[in-house]
Amino acid sequence: MTEQPWQVHFKIYRQRSGQKPYIQTLTLAVDPDEYILDAIERIWANHDRTLTYRHACHHSTCGACGMRVNGCEKLACITTIRSVTQNGGNLRIDPLRNFPVVSDLVVDMGDFFLRMNKSGFDSVALSEAACLPYEKPKILMDQAEQVTERLVDCIECGLCISACPAANTDKEYVGPAVLASIQFMYAQNPSQELIDQADHHSGLWRCHSAYECTQVCPSGVDPAWRIMDMRKKVLTDRIKSIFRPRSQEKKNA
Amino acid sequence: MPNQPEANNWPRWFDPRSRSLGTFGFILNRVTALGLTLYLLMHLVALGQLAKGADAYDGFIALVKNPLFKLGELLVIAAGVIHGLNGIRIALNSFGIGVRRQRSTFIALMAVSVLVIAFFAYKMFSEG
Ligand code: SF4
Ligand code: FES
């Protein structure tokens, strides 16, 4: 421990399935440099064994520990207490928004995972498929002739969906992570099926450019850039189709 | 308000707590759009006065010379400038242009908006 412990007032959203939610308050002595997930685990271990939350890897890889910390979406396993409050301060913990609450901090992400699957999301891709400059490590560019693979950045944590104002009001909205996945899959292997998943009013065109997805994404996916890139691809395709001879249109269909 | 997506969650659109600059752009665009729509309706009502004869129209014109209406007009100009410039940013972004610089573009365009609105305010209120 680097300094005296901090006293922090935790205010945690509690809800049993179908029951009225309430806020549980408790004050804990914490090391300011410990992670929020560590404090939650201690609350569970020493104070209240009925508290439910998701976690697995504890190093920002599994995407399980997404929650809202003082109103902002964070991975609890990599967010230090110091970065979000102060000695004597409050720490409000809520479940992610825009997903149904199963219990306390656990939300039902089933639909989201199914949509990711439908887009063909794969956690490994060829390095040459990388779109953004920081996705191509320098060393790989120097060895351009070698075929290399990289882990895709999205960890399916759902933070972007929780932060998105469009996802707040439209159940059918495909959502930033899935649109980002569609863009990435399309960049590797363009198909009409992927365009159909994205090019409709609850898809690409539901985004109203608040850029919150990119702001909260803990993994550098930049979903907003990918949504705009996919829009560009769809618009370019539509413009080209005006000038395409009809015979070719039929062939492409 | 329910945690899952619901159409009646829309008041959350206007809550900027814990959100970033992008949300301010989003809120500004919504508020100015609603303001401009309201203005359009009022404008149509005003034009309707024309059909009621010269006296009704003159009475209406006398009413809108009131400084409060002038302030309203300035708000309409402000809404038009902010919505228009912010809209250009969003349209360019939708063609994949300047997406990774959207924050600085927003700040620059809003600075331009302030200058334009200040210019109109000066013109409108200094010339009586
Ligand atoms: S795009 Fe980012 S925020 Fe969204 S699910 Fe993937 S990793 Fe999480
Ligand atoms: S516990 Fe796996 S990402 Fe936080």
Coordinates of C-alpha atoms in Angstrom, one line a residue, chain A:
Chain A
M1 CA 0.0 0.0 0.0
T2 CA 1.4 3.4 -1.0
E3 CA -0.5 5.6 1.5
Q4 CA -3.1 5.5 4.3
P5 CA -6.3 3.7 3.3
W6 CA -9.1 5.8 2.0
Q7 CA -12.6 5.7 3.3
V8 CA -15.0 5.3 0.4
H9 CA -18.8 5.2 0.5
F10 CA -20.0 2.5 -1.9
K11 CA -23.5 2.9 -3.3
I12 CA -24.4 -0.3 -5.1
Y13 CA -27.5 -1.0 -7.3
R14 CA -29.3 -4.1 -5.9
Q15 CA -32.1 -5.8 -7.6
R16 CA -33.5 -9.4 -7.4
S17 CA -35.2 -10.7 -10.5
G18 CA -38.4 -8.8 -11.1
Q19 CA -38.3 -7.0 -7.7
K20 CA -37.9 -3.3 -7.0
P21 CA -34.3 -2.0 -7.2
Y22 CA -32.7 -0.3 -4.2
I23 CA -29.3 1.2 -3.4
Q24 CA -27.1 -0.5 -0.8
T25 CA -24.7 1.8 1.0
L26 CA -21.6 0.7 2.8
T27 CA -18.3 2.4 3.7
L28 CA -15.1 0.5 3.1
A29 CA -11.4 1.2 3.9
V30 CA -9.7 0.7 0.6
D31 CA -6.2 1.1 -1.0
P32 CA -6.8 3.9 -3.6
D33 CA -4.7 1.9 -6.1
E34 CA -6.7 -1.3 -5.9
Y35 CA -9.2 -2.0 -8.6
I36 CA -12.9 -1.6 -8.2
L37 CA -13.4 -5.3 -8.8
D38 CA -11.2 -6.1 -5.8
A39 CA -13.3 -3.9 -3.6
I40 CA -16.5 -5.5 -4.9
E41 CA -15.1 -9.0 -4.2
R42 CA -14.2 -7.9 -0.7
I43 CA -17.8 -6.6 -0.2
W44 CA -19.1 -10.0 -1.4
A45 CA -16.6 -12.0 0.8
N46 CA -16.8 -10.0 4.0
H47 CA -20.1 -8.1 4.0
D48 CA -22.8 -9.5 1.7
R49 CA -22.7 -12.9 0.0
T50 CA -25.9 -12.2 -1.9
L51 CA -24.3 -9.6 -4.1
T52 CA -24.1 -10.8 -7.7
Y53 CA -21.6 -9.6 -10.4
R54 CA -19.7 -11.0 -13.3
H55 CA -16.0 -11.5 -13.5
A56 CA -13.5 -14.0 -14.9
C57 CA -10.1 -12.9 -16.2
H58 CA -9.3 -9.9 -14.0
H59 CA -7.1 -8.4 -16.8
S60 CA -9.5 -6.8 -19.4
T61 CA -9.7 -9.8 -21.7
C62 CA -13.0 -11.6 -21.0
G63 CA -15.2 -8.5 -21.0
A64 CA -17.3 -9.9 -18.1
C65 CA -16.9 -7.1 -15.5
G66 CA -18.5 -4.2 -17.4
M67 CA -20.5 -1.9 -15.1
R68 CA -21.3 1.8 -14.6
V69 CA -19.0 3.5 -12.1
N70 CA -20.2 6.9 -11.0
G71 CA -22.3 6.9 -14.2
C72 CA -19.6 6.0 -16.7
E73 CA -19.1 2.6 -18.2
K74 CA -15.9 0.9 -17.0
L75 CA -14.2 -2.5 -16.8
A76 CA -14.1 -2.9 -13.0
C77 CA -11.0 -5.1 -13.2
I78 CA -8.8 -2.4 -14.6
T79 CA -10.3 0.8 -13.1
T80 CA -8.5 1.9 -10.0
I81 CA -10.5 3.5 -7.2
R82 CA -8.2 6.5 -7.3
S83 CA -9.2 7.3 -10.9
V84 CA -12.9 7.6 -10.1
T85 CA -13.2 9.0 -6.6
Q86 CA -11.3 10.5 -3.7
N87 CA -10.7 9.9 0.0
G88 CA -14.2 10.3 1.7
G89 CA -15.8 10.2 -1.7
N90 CA -18.7 8.2 -3.1
L91 CA -18.5 5.3 -5.5
R92 CA -21.8 4.5 -7.2
I93 CA -21.9 1.2 -9.0
D94 CA -24.7 0.3 -11.4
P95 CA -25.3 -2.4 -13.9
L96 CA -24.7 -1.7 -17.6
R97 CA -27.6 0.1 -19.3
N98 CA -29.6 -1.1 -22.3
F99 CA -29.6 -4.7 -21.2
P100 CA -32.2 -6.3 -18.9
V101 CA -31.0 -6.7 -15.3
V102 CA -30.9 -10.4 -14.3
S103 CA -29.7 -9.6 -10.7
D104 CA -27.8 -6.8 -9.1
L105 CA -24.9 -6.0 -11.4
V106 CA -25.5 -8.9 -13.8
V107 CA -27.3 -8.1 -17.1
D108 CA -28.6 -10.4 -19.8
M109 CA -26.2 -10.0 -22.8
G110 CA -27.7 -13.0 -24.7
D111 CA -29.2 -11.1 -27.6
F112 CA -26.0 -9.1 -28.0
F113 CA -23.9 -12.3 -28.2
L114 CA -26.3 -13.8 -30.8
R115 CA -26.0 -10.7 -32.9
M116 CA -22.2 -10.8 -32.7
N117 CA -22.3 -14.4 -33.8
K118 CA -24.6 -13.6 -36.7
S119 CA -22.1 -11.0 -38.0
G120 CA -19.5 -13.8 -38.2
F121 CA -17.4 -12.2 -35.4
D122 CA -14.2 -14.1 -34.9
S123 CA -11.6 -13.2 -32.2
V124 CA -8.7 -13.9 -34.5
A125 CA -8.0 -12.3 -37.9
L126 CA -5.2 -11.8 -40.4
S127 CA -3.0 -8.8 -39.5
E128 CA -3.4 -7.5 -43.0
A129 CA -7.1 -7.1 -42.3
A130 CA -6.4 -4.4 -39.7
C131 CA -8.0 -1.1 -40.6
L132 CA -6.8 1.4 -38.1
P133 CA -3.2 2.6 -38.0
Y134 CA -2.5 1.4 -34.4
E135 CA -3.8 -2.1 -35.2
K136 CA -0.7 -2.8 -37.3
P137 CA 2.3 -3.1 -35.0
K138 CA 5.5 -1.7 -36.7
I139 CA 7.3 -5.1 -36.5
L140 CA 4.6 -6.7 -38.6
M141 CA 4.9 -4.0 -41.3
D142 CA 8.7 -4.7 -41.5
Q143 CA 7.9 -8.4 -42.1
A144 CA 5.2 -7.7 -44.6
E145 CA 5.7 -10.8 -46.6
Q146 CA 5.0 -13.0 -43.5
V147 CA 1.4 -14.1 -42.9
T148 CA 0.5 -13.1 -39.3
E149 CA -2.6 -13.2 -37.2
R150 CA -3.7 -11.0 -34.4
L151 CA -6.4 -11.1 -31.7
V152 CA -9.3 -8.9 -32.7
D153 CA -9.7 -6.0 -30.1
C154 CA -13.4 -6.4 -29.3
I155 CA -13.8 -8.3 -26.0
E156 CA -17.7 -8.2 -26.2
C157 CA -18.0 -6.3 -22.9
G158 CA -21.0 -4.3 -24.0
L159 CA -19.8 -1.0 -22.6
C160 CA -20.4 0.7 -25.9
I161 CA -24.0 -0.4 -26.0
S162 CA -24.6 0.9 -22.4
A163 CA -23.2 4.3 -23.3
C164 CA -25.1 4.7 -26.6
P165 CA -28.1 7.1 -26.5
A166 CA -29.6 5.4 -29.6
A167 CA -29.5 2.0 -27.9
N168 CA -31.4 3.6 -25.0
T169 CA -34.6 4.0 -27.0
D170 CA -34.5 1.4 -29.8
K171 CA -34.7 -2.3 -28.9
E172 CA -34.0 -3.3 -32.5
Y173 CA -30.8 -1.2 -32.8
V174 CA -28.0 -3.5 -33.9
G175 CA -25.6 -1.5 -31.7
P176 CA -22.1 -0.2 -31.9
A177 CA -20.1 -3.4 -31.2
V178 CA -22.1 -5.5 -33.7
L179 CA -21.9 -2.8 -36.4
A180 CA -18.1 -2.6 -35.7
S181 CA -17.9 -6.3 -36.1
I182 CA -19.9 -6.2 -39.4
Q183 CA -17.5 -3.5 -40.7
F184 CA -14.5 -5.6 -39.8
M185 CA -15.9 -8.8 -41.3
Y186 CA -16.9 -6.8 -44.4
A187 CA -13.4 -5.4 -44.8
Q188 CA -12.1 -9.0 -44.9
N189 CA -14.8 -10.6 -47.0
P190 CA -17.4 -8.3 -48.5
S191 CA -20.9 -9.8 -48.8
Q192 CA -24.4 -8.6 -49.4
E193 CA -25.5 -10.5 -46.3
L194 CA -23.3 -8.3 -44.1
I195 CA -24.7 -5.2 -45.9
D196 CA -28.2 -6.4 -45.2
Q197 CA -27.4 -6.7 -41.5
A198 CA -26.2 -3.1 -41.3
D199 CA -28.1 -1.1 -44.0
H200 CA -31.5 -0.4 -42.4
H201 CA -33.1 2.1 -40.0
S202 CA -32.2 0.2 -36.9
G203 CA -28.7 -0.4 -38.2
L204 CA -26.1 2.0 -39.5
W205 CA -28.6 4.8 -39.8
R206 CA -29.8 4.7 -36.2
C207 CA -26.5 6.1 -35.0
H208 CA -26.8 9.8 -34.1
S209 CA -23.1 10.5 -33.8
A210 CA -22.7 10.9 -30.0
Y211 CA -19.4 9.0 -30.2
E212 CA -19.9 7.6 -26.7
C213 CA -19.1 4.1 -27.9
T214 CA -15.6 5.1 -28.9
Q215 CA -15.2 7.1 -25.7
V216 CA -15.9 4.2 -23.4
C217 CA -14.5 1.3 -25.4
P218 CA -11.7 -0.1 -23.2
S219 CA -10.1 -2.0 -26.1
G220 CA -9.5 0.6 -28.8
V221 CA -12.0 -0.8 -31.2
D222 CA -13.3 2.7 -32.2
P223 CA -16.8 1.5 -33.1
A224 CA -17.9 5.0 -34.1
W225 CA -15.1 5.1 -36.8
R226 CA -16.2 1.7 -38.0
I227 CA -19.9 2.7 -38.2
M228 CA -18.9 5.8 -40.3
D229 CA -16.5 3.7 -42.4
M230 CA -19.3 1.2 -43.1
R231 CA -21.7 4.0 -44.0
K232 CA -19.1 5.3 -46.5
K233 CA -18.9 1.8 -48.0
V234 CA -22.7 1.5 -48.3
L235 CA -23.1 5.1 -49.7
T236 CA -20.3 4.5 -52.2
D237 CA -22.0 1.3 -53.3
R238 CA -25.3 3.0 -53.7
I239 CA -23.8 5.8 -55.8
K240 CA -21.9 3.4 -57.9
S241 CA -25.1 1.3 -58.5
I242 CA -26.7 4.4 -60.1
F243 CA -24.1 4.3 -62.9
R244 CA -23.9 0.5 -63.1
P245 CA -25.5 -0.8 -66.3
R246 CA -28.7 -2.7 -65.5
S247 CA -27.4 -6.0 -66.9
Q248 CA -24.5 -5.9 -64.4
E249 CA -27.0 -5.0 -61.6
K250 CA -28.8 -8.2 -62.3
K251 CA -25.6 -10.2 -62.4
N252 CA -24.6 -8.8 -59.0
A253 CA -28.0 -9.4 -57.4

